Short mmCIF file of N, CA and C in Angstrom, two decimals:
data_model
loop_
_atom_site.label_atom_id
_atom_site.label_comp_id
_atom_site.label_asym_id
_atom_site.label_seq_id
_atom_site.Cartn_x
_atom_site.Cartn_y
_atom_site.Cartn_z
N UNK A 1 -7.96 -44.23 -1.09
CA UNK A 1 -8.69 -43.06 -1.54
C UNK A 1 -8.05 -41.82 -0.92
N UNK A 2 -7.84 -40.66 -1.93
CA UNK A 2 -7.17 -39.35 -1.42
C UNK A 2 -8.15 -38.79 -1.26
N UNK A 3 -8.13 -37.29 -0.96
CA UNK A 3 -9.20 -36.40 -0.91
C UNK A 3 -9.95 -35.40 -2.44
N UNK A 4 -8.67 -35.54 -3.19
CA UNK A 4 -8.58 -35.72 -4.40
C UNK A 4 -10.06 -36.08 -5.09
N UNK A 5 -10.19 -37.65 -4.60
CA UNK A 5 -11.03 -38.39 -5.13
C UNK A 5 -12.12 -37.96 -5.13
N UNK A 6 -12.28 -37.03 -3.87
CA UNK A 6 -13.90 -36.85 -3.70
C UNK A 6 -14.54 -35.30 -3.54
N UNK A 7 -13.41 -34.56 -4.78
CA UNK A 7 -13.62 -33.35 -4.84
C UNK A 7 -14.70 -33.35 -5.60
N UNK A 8 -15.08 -34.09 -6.89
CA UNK A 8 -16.14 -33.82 -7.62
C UNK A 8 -17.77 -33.96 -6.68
N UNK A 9 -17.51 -34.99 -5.60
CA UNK A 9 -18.67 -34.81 -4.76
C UNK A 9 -19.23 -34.21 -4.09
N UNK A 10 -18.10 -33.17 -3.22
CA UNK A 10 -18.62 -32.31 -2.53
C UNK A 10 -18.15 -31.15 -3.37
N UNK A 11 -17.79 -31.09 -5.15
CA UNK A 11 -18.12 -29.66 -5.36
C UNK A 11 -19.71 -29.79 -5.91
N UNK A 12 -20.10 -30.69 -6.01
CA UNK A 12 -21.85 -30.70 -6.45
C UNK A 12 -22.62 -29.84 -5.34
N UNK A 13 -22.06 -30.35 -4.15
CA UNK A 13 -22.53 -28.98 -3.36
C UNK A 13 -21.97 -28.27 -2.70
N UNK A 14 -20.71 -28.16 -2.52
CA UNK A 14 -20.32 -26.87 -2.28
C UNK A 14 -19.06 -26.65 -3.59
N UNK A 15 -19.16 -25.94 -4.34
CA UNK A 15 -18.93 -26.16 -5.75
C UNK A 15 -17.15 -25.11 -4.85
N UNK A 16 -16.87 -24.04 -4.32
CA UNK A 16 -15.92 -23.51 -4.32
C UNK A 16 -14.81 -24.26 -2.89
N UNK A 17 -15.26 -25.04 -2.70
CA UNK A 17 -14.35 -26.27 -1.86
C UNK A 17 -13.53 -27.25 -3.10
N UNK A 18 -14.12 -27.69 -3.77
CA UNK A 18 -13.66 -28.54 -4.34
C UNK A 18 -12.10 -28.26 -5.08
N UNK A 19 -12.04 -27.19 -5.43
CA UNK A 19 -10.51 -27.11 -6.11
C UNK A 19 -9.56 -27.25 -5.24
N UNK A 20 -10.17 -26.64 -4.24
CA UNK A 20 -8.72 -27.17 -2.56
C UNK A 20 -8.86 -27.97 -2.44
N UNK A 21 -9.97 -28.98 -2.36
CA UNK A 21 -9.54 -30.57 -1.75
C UNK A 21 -8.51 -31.22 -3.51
N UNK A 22 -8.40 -30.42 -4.29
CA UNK A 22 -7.72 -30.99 -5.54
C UNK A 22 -6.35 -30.53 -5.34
N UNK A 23 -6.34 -29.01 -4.71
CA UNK A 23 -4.95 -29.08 -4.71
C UNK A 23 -4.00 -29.22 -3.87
N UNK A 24 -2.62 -28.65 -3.75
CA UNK A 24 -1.87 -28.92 -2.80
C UNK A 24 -2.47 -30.27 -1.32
N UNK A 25 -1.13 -31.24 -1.31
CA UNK A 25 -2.05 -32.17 -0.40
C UNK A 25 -1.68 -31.54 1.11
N UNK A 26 -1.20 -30.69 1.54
CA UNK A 26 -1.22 -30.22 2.65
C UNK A 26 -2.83 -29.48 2.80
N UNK A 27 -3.08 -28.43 1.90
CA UNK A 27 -4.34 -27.70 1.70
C UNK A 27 -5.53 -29.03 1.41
N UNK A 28 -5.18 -29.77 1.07
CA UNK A 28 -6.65 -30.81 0.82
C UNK A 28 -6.63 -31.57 2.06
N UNK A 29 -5.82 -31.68 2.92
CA UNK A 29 -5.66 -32.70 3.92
C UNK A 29 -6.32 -31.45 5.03
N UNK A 30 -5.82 -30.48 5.28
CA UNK A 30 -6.29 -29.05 6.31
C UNK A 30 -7.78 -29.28 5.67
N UNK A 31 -8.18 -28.76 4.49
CA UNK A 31 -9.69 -28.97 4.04
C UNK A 31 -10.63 -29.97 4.19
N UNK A 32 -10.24 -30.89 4.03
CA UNK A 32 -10.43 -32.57 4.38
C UNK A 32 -11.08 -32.71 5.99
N UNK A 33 -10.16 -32.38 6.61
CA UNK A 33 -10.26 -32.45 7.96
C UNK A 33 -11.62 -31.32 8.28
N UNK A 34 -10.98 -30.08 7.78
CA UNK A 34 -12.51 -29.25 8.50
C UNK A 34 -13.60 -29.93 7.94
N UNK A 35 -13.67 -30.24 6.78
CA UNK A 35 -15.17 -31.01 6.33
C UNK A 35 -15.27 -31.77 7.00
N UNK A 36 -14.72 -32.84 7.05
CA UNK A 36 -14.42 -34.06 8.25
C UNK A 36 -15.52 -33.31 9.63
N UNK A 37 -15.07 -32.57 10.37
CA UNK A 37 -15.35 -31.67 11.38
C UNK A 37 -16.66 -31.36 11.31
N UNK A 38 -17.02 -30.65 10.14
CA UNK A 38 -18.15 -29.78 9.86
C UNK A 38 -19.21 -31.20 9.73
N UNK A 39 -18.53 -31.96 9.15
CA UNK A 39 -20.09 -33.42 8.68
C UNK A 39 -20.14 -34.00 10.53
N UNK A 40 -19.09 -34.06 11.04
CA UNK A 40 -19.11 -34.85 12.60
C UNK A 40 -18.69 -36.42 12.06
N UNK A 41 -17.92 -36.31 11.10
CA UNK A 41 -17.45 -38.05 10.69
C UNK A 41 -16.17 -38.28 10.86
N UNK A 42 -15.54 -39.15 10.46
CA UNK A 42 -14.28 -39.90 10.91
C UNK A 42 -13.15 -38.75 9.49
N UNK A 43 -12.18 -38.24 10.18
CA UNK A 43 -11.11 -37.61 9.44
C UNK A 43 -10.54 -38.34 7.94
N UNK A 44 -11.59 -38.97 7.40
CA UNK A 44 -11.07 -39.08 5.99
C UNK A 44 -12.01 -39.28 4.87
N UNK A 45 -11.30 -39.15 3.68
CA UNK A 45 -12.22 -39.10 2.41
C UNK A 45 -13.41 -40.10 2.54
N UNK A 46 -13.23 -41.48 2.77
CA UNK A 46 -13.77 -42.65 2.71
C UNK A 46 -15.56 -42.18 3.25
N UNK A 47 -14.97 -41.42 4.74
CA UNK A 47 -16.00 -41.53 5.61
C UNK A 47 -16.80 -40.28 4.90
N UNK A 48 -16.00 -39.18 5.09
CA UNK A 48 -16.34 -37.69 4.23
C UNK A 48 -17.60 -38.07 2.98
N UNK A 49 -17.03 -38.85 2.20
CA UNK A 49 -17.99 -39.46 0.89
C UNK A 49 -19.70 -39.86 1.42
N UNK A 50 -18.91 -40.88 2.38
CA UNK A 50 -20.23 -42.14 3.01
C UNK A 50 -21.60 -41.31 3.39
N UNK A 51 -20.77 -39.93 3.99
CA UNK A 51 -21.65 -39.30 5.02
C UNK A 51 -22.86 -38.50 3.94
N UNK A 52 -21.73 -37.79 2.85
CA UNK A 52 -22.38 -36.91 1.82
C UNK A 52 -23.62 -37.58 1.03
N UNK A 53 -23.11 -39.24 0.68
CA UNK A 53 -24.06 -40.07 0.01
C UNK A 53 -25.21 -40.26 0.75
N UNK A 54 -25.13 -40.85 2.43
CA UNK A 54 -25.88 -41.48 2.83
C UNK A 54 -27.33 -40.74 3.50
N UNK A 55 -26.03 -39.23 4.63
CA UNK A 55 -27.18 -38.36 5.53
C UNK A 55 -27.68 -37.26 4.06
N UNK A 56 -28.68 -37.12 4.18
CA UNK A 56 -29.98 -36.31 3.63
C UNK A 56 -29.04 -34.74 4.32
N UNK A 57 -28.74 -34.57 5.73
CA UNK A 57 -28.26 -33.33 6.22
C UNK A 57 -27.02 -32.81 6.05
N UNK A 58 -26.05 -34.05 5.62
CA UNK A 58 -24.69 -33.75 5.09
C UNK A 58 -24.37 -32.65 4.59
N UNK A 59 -25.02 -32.80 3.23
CA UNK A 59 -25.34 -31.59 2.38
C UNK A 59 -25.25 -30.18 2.51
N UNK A 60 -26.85 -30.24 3.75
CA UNK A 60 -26.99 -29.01 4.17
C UNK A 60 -25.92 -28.46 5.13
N UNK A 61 -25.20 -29.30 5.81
CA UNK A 61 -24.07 -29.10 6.74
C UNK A 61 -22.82 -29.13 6.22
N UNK A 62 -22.92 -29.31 4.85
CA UNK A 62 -21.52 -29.10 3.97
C UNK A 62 -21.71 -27.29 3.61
N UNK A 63 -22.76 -27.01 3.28
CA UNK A 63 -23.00 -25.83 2.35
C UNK A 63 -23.18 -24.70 3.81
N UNK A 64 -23.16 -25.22 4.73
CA UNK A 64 -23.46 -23.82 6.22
C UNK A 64 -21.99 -23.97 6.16
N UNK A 65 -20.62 -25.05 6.37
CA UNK A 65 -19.67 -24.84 6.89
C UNK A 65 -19.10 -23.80 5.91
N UNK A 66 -19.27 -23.96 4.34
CA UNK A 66 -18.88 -23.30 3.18
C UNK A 66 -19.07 -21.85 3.31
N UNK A 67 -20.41 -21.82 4.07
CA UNK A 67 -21.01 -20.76 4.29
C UNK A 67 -20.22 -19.65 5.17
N UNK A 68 -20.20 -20.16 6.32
CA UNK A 68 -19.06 -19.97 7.38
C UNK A 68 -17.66 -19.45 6.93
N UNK A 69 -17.27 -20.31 5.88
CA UNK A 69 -15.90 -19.90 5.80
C UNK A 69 -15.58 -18.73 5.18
N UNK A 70 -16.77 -18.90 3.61
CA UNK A 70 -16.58 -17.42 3.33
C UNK A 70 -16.85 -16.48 4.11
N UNK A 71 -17.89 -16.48 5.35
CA UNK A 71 -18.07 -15.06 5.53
C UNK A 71 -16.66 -14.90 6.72
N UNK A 72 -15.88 -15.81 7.14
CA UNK A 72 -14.78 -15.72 7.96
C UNK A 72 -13.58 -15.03 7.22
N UNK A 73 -13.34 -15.45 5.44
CA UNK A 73 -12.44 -14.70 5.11
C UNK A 73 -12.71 -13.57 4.56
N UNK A 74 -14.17 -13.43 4.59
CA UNK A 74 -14.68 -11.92 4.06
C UNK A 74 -14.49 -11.13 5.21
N UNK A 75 -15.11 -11.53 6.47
CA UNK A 75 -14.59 -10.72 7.14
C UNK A 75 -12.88 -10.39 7.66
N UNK A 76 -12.16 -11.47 7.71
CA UNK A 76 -10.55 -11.11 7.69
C UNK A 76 -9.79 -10.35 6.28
N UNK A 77 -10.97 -10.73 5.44
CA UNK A 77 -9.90 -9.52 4.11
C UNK A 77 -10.46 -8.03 4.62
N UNK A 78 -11.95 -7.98 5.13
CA UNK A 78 -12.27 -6.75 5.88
C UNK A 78 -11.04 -6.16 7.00
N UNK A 79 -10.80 -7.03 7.84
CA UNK A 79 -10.00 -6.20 8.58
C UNK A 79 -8.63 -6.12 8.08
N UNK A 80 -8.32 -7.22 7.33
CA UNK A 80 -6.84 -6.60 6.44
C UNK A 80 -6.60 -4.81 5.79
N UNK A 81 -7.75 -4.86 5.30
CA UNK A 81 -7.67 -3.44 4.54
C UNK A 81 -8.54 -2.37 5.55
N UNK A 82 -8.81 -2.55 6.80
CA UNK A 82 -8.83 -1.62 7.77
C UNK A 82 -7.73 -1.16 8.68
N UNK A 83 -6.45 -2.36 8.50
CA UNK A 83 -5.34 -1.93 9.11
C UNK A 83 -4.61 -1.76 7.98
N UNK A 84 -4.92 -2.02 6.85
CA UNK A 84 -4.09 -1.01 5.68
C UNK A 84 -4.31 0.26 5.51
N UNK A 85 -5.80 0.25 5.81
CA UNK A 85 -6.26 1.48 5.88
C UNK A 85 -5.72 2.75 6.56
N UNK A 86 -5.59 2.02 8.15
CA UNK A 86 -4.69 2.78 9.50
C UNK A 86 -3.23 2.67 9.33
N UNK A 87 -2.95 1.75 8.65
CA UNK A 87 -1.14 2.67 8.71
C UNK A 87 -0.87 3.44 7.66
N UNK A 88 -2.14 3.44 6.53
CA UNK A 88 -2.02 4.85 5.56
C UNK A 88 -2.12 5.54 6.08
N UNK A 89 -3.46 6.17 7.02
CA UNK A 89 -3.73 7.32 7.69
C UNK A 89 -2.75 7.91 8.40
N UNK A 90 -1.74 6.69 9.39
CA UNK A 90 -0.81 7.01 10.15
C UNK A 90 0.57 7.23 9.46
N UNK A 91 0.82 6.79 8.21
CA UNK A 91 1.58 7.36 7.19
C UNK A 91 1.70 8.78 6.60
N UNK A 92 0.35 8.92 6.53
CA UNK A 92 0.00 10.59 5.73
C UNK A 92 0.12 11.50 6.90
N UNK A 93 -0.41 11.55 8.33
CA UNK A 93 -0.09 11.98 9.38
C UNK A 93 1.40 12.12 10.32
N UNK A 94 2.18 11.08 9.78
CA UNK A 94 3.64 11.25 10.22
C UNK A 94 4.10 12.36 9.03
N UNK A 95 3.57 12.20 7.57
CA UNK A 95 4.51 12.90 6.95
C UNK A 95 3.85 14.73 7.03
N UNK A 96 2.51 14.42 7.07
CA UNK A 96 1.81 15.73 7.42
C UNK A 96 2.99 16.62 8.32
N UNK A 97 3.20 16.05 9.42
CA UNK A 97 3.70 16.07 10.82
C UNK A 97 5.05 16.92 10.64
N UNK A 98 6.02 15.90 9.67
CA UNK A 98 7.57 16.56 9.46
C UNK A 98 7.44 17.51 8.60
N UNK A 99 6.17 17.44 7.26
CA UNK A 99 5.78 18.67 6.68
C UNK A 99 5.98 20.16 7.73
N UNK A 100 4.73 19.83 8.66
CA UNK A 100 4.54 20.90 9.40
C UNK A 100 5.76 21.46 10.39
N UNK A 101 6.76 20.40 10.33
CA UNK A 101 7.55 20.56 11.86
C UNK A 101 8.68 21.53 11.17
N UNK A 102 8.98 20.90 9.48
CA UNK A 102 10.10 21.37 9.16
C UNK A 102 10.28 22.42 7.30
N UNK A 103 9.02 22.90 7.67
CA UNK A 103 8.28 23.71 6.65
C UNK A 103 8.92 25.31 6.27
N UNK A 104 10.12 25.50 7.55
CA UNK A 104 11.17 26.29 6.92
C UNK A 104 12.58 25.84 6.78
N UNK A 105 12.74 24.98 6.85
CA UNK A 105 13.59 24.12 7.40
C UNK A 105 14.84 24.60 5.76
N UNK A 106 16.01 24.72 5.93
CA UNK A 106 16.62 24.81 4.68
C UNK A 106 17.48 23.86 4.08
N UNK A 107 16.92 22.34 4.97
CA UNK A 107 17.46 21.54 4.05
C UNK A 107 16.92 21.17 3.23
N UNK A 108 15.07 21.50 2.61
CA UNK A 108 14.86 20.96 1.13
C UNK A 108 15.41 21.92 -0.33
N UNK A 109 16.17 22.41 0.34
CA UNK A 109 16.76 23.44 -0.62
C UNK A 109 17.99 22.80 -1.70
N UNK A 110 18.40 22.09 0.06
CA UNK A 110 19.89 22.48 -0.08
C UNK A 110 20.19 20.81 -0.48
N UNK A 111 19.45 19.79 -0.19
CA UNK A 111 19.08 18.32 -0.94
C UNK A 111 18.77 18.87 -2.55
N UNK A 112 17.65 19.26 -2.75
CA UNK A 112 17.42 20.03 -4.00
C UNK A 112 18.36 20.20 -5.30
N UNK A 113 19.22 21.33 -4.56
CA UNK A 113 20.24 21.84 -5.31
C UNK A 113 21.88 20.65 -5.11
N UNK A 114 21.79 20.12 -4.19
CA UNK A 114 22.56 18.86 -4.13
C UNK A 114 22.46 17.32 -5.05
N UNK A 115 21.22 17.16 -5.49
CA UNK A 115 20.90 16.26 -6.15
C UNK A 115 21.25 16.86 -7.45
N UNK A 116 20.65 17.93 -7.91
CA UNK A 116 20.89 18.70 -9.27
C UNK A 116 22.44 18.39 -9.62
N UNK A 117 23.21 18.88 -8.57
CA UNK A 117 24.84 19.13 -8.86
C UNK A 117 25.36 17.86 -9.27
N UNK A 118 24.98 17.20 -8.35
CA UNK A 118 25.32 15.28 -8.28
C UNK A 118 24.37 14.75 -9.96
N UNK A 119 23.52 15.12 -9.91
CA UNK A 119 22.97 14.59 -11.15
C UNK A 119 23.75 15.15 -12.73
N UNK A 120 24.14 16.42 -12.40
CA UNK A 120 25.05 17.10 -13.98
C UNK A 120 26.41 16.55 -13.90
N UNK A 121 27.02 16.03 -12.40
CA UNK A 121 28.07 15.48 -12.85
C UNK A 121 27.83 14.24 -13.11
N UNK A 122 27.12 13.92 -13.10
CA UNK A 122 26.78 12.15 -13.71
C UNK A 122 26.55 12.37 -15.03
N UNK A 123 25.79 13.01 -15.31
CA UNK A 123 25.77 13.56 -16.47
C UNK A 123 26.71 13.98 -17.65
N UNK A 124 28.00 14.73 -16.86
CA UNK A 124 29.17 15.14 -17.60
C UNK A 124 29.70 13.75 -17.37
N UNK A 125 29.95 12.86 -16.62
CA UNK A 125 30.72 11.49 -16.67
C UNK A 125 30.22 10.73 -17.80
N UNK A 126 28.56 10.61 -18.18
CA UNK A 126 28.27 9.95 -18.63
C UNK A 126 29.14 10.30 -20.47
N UNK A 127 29.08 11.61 -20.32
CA UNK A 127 29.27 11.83 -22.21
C UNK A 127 30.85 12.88 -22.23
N UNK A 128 31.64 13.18 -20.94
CA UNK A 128 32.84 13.28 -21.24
C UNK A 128 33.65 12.82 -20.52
N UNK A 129 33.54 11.99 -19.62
CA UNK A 129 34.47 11.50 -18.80
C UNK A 129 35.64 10.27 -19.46
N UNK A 130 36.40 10.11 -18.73
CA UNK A 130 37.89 9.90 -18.91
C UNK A 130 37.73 8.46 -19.42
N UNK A 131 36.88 7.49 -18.62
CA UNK A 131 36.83 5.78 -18.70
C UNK A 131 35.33 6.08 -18.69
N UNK A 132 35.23 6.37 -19.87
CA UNK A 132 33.18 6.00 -20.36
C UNK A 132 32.94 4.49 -20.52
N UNK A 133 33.44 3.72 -21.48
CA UNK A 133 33.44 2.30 -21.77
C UNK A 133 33.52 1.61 -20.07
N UNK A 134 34.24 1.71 -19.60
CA UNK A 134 34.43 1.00 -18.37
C UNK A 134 33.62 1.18 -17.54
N UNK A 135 32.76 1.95 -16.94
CA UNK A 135 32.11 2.41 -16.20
C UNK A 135 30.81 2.97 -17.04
N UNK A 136 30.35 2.68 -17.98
CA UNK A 136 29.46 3.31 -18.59
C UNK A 136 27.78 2.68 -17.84
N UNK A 137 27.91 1.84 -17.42
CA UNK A 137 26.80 0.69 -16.97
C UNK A 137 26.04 1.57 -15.37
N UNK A 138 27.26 1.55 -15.30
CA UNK A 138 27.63 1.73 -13.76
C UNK A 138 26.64 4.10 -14.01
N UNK A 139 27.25 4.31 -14.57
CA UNK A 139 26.78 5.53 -14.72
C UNK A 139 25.62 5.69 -15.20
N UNK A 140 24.95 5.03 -16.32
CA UNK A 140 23.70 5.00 -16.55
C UNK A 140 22.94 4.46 -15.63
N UNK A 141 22.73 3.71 -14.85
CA UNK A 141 22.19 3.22 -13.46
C UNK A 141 21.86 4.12 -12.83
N UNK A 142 23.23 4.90 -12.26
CA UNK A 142 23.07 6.23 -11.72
C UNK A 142 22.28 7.45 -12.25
N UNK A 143 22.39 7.35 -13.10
CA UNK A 143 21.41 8.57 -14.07
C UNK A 143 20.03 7.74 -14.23
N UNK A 144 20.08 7.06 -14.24
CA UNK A 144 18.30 6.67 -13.70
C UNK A 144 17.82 6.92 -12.21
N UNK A 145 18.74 6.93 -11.34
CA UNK A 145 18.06 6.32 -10.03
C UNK A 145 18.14 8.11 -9.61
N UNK A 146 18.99 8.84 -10.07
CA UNK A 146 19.22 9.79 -9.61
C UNK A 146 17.95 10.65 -10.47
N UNK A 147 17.47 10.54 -11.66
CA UNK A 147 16.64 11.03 -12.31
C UNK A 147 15.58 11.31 -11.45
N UNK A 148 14.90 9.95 -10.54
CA UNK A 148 14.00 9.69 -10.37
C UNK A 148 13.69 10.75 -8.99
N UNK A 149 14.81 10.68 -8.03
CA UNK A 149 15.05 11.80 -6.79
C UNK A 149 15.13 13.42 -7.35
N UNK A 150 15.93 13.54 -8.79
CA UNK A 150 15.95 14.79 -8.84
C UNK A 150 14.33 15.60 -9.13
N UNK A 151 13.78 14.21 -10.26
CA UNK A 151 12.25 14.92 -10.86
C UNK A 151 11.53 15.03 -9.25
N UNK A 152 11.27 14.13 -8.29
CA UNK A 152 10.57 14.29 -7.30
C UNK A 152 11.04 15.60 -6.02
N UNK A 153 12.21 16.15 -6.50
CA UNK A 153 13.11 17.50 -5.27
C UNK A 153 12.36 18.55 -6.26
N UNK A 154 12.59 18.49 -7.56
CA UNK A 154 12.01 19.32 -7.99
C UNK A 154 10.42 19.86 -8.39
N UNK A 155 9.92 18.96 -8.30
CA UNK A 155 8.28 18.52 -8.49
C UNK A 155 8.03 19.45 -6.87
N UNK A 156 8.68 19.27 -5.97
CA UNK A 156 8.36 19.96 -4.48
C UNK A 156 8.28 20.92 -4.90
N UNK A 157 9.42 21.91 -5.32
CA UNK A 157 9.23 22.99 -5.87
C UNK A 157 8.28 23.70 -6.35
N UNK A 158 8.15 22.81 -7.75
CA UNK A 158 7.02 23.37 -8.43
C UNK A 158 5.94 23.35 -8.23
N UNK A 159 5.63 22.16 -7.35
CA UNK A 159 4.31 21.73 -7.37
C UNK A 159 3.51 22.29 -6.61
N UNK A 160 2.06 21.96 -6.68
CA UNK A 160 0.97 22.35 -6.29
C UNK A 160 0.71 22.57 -4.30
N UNK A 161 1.78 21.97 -3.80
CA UNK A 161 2.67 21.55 -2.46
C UNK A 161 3.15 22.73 -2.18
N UNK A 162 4.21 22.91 -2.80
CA UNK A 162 4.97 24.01 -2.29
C UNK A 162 4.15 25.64 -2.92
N UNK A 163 3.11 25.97 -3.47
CA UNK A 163 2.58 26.45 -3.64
C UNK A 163 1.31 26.63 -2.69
N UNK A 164 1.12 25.52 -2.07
CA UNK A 164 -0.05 25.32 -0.88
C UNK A 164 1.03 26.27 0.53
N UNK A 165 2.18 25.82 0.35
CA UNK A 165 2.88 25.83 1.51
C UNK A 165 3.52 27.23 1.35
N UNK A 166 3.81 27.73 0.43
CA UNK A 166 4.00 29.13 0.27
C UNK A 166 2.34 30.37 0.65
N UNK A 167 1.40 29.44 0.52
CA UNK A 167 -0.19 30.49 0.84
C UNK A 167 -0.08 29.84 2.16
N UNK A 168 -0.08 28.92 2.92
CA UNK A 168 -0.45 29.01 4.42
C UNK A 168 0.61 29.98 4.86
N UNK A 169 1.99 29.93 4.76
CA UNK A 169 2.77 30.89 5.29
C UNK A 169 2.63 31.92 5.11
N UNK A 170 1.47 33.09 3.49
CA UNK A 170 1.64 33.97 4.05
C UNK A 170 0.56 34.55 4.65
N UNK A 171 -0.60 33.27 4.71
CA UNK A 171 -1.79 33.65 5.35
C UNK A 171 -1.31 33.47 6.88
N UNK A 172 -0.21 32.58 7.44
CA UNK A 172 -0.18 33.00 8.85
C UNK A 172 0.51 34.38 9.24
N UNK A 173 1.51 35.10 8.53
CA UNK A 173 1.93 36.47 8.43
C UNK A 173 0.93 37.53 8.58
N UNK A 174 -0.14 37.07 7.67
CA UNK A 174 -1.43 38.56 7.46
C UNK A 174 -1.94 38.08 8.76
N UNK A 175 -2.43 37.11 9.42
CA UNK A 175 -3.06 36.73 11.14
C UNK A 175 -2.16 37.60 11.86
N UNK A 176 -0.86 37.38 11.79
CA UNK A 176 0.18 37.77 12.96
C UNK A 176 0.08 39.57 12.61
N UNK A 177 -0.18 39.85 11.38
CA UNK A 177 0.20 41.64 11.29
C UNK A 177 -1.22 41.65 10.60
N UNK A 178 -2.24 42.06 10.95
CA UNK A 178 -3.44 42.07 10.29
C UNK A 178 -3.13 44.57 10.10
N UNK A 179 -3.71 44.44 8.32
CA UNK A 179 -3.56 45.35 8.33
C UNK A 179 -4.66 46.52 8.94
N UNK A 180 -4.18 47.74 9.55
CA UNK A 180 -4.59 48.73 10.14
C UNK A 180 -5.72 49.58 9.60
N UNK A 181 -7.15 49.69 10.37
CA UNK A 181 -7.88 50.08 9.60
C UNK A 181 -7.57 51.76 9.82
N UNK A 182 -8.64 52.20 8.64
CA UNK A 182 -8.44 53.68 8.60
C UNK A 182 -9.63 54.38 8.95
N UNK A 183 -10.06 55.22 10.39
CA UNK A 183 -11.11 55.21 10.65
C UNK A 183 -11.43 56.81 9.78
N UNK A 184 -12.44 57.31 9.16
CA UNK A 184 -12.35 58.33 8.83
C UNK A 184 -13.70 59.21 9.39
N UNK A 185 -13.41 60.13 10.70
CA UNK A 185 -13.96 60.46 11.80
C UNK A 185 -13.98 61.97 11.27
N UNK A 186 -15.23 63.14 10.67
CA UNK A 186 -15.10 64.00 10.98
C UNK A 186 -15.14 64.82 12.22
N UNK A 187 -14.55 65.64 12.19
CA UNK A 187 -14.59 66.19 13.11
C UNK A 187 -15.53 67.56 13.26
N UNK A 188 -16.22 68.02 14.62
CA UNK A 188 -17.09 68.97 14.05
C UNK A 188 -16.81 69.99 14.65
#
């Protein structure tokens, strides 16, 4: 007897065990065993069965271990996506970071206008260059991958980003030179 055998028994009561003791026999043999564990019987199907048929509490001690397990991987998919959570935060905060560090910085200019240049001569290779047939594969590749860097250098530009980042700079200017009031004091 495999473990196989005695999936239909213990999915009568614990109905979401049963497809693992069906599949993979490494995963039904690991499963096998914790049930094994959880009933307090001898490490195999034979006994696993005997126990389910015979103790009245089996049952109930099949369906707490079931119980158990889900709330063990509910809680580990919980903390999976709390440390997905934290190296987003710590993602958006590193880039916040070089945002802020290098926010005059004139190399997104000069990448910018470097990708552009690099992208029109790919461009002129692609539809006048010397060995088009030979290299034609090879250049369209490039004009995709390069597409994809130029739309995103330029999207900085335009976008709603560099428009944020053009108003904090000149709201820190008006802080640093706040304009001069005009007091208008007659005199008597």
């Amino acid at each position: 007897m495999d473990w196989k055998s005695i999936s239909g028994t213990v999915g009568t009561i614990a109905g979401a065990v049963a497809p693992l003791l069906g599949g993979p026999i490494g995963l039904a043999v690991s499963i096998g065993s914790q049930i094994a564990g959880a009933l307090g019987t001898e490490n195999t199907p034979e006994a696993v069965q005997a126990a389910l048929r015979n103790d009245p509490n089996a049952a109930l001690k099949l369906q707490e271990w079931a119980a158990q397990e889900r709330e063990q991987i509910r809680q580990a998919n919980i903390e999976l996506q709390r440390i997905a959570l934290d190296e987003y935060k710590a993602d958006l905060a590193d880039r916040q970071n070089a945002r802020s560090e290098h926010k005059d910085h004139w190399m997104p200019a000069t990448l910018t206008l470097t990708l552009l240049a690099l992208f029109a001569a790919v461009l002129w290779a692609l539809f006048y260059g010397p060995v088009i047939d030979a290299n034609r594969d090879l250049i369209v590749y490039l004009v995709g991958n390069l597409f994809t860097l130029v739309a995103g250098a330029v999207t900085y530009w335009v976008s709603s980003t560099k428009e944020s980042s053009d108003k904090d700079k000149l709201m820190g200017l008006l802080k640093q030179n706040p304009t001069p009031t005009v007091n208008n004091k007659e005199s008597s």
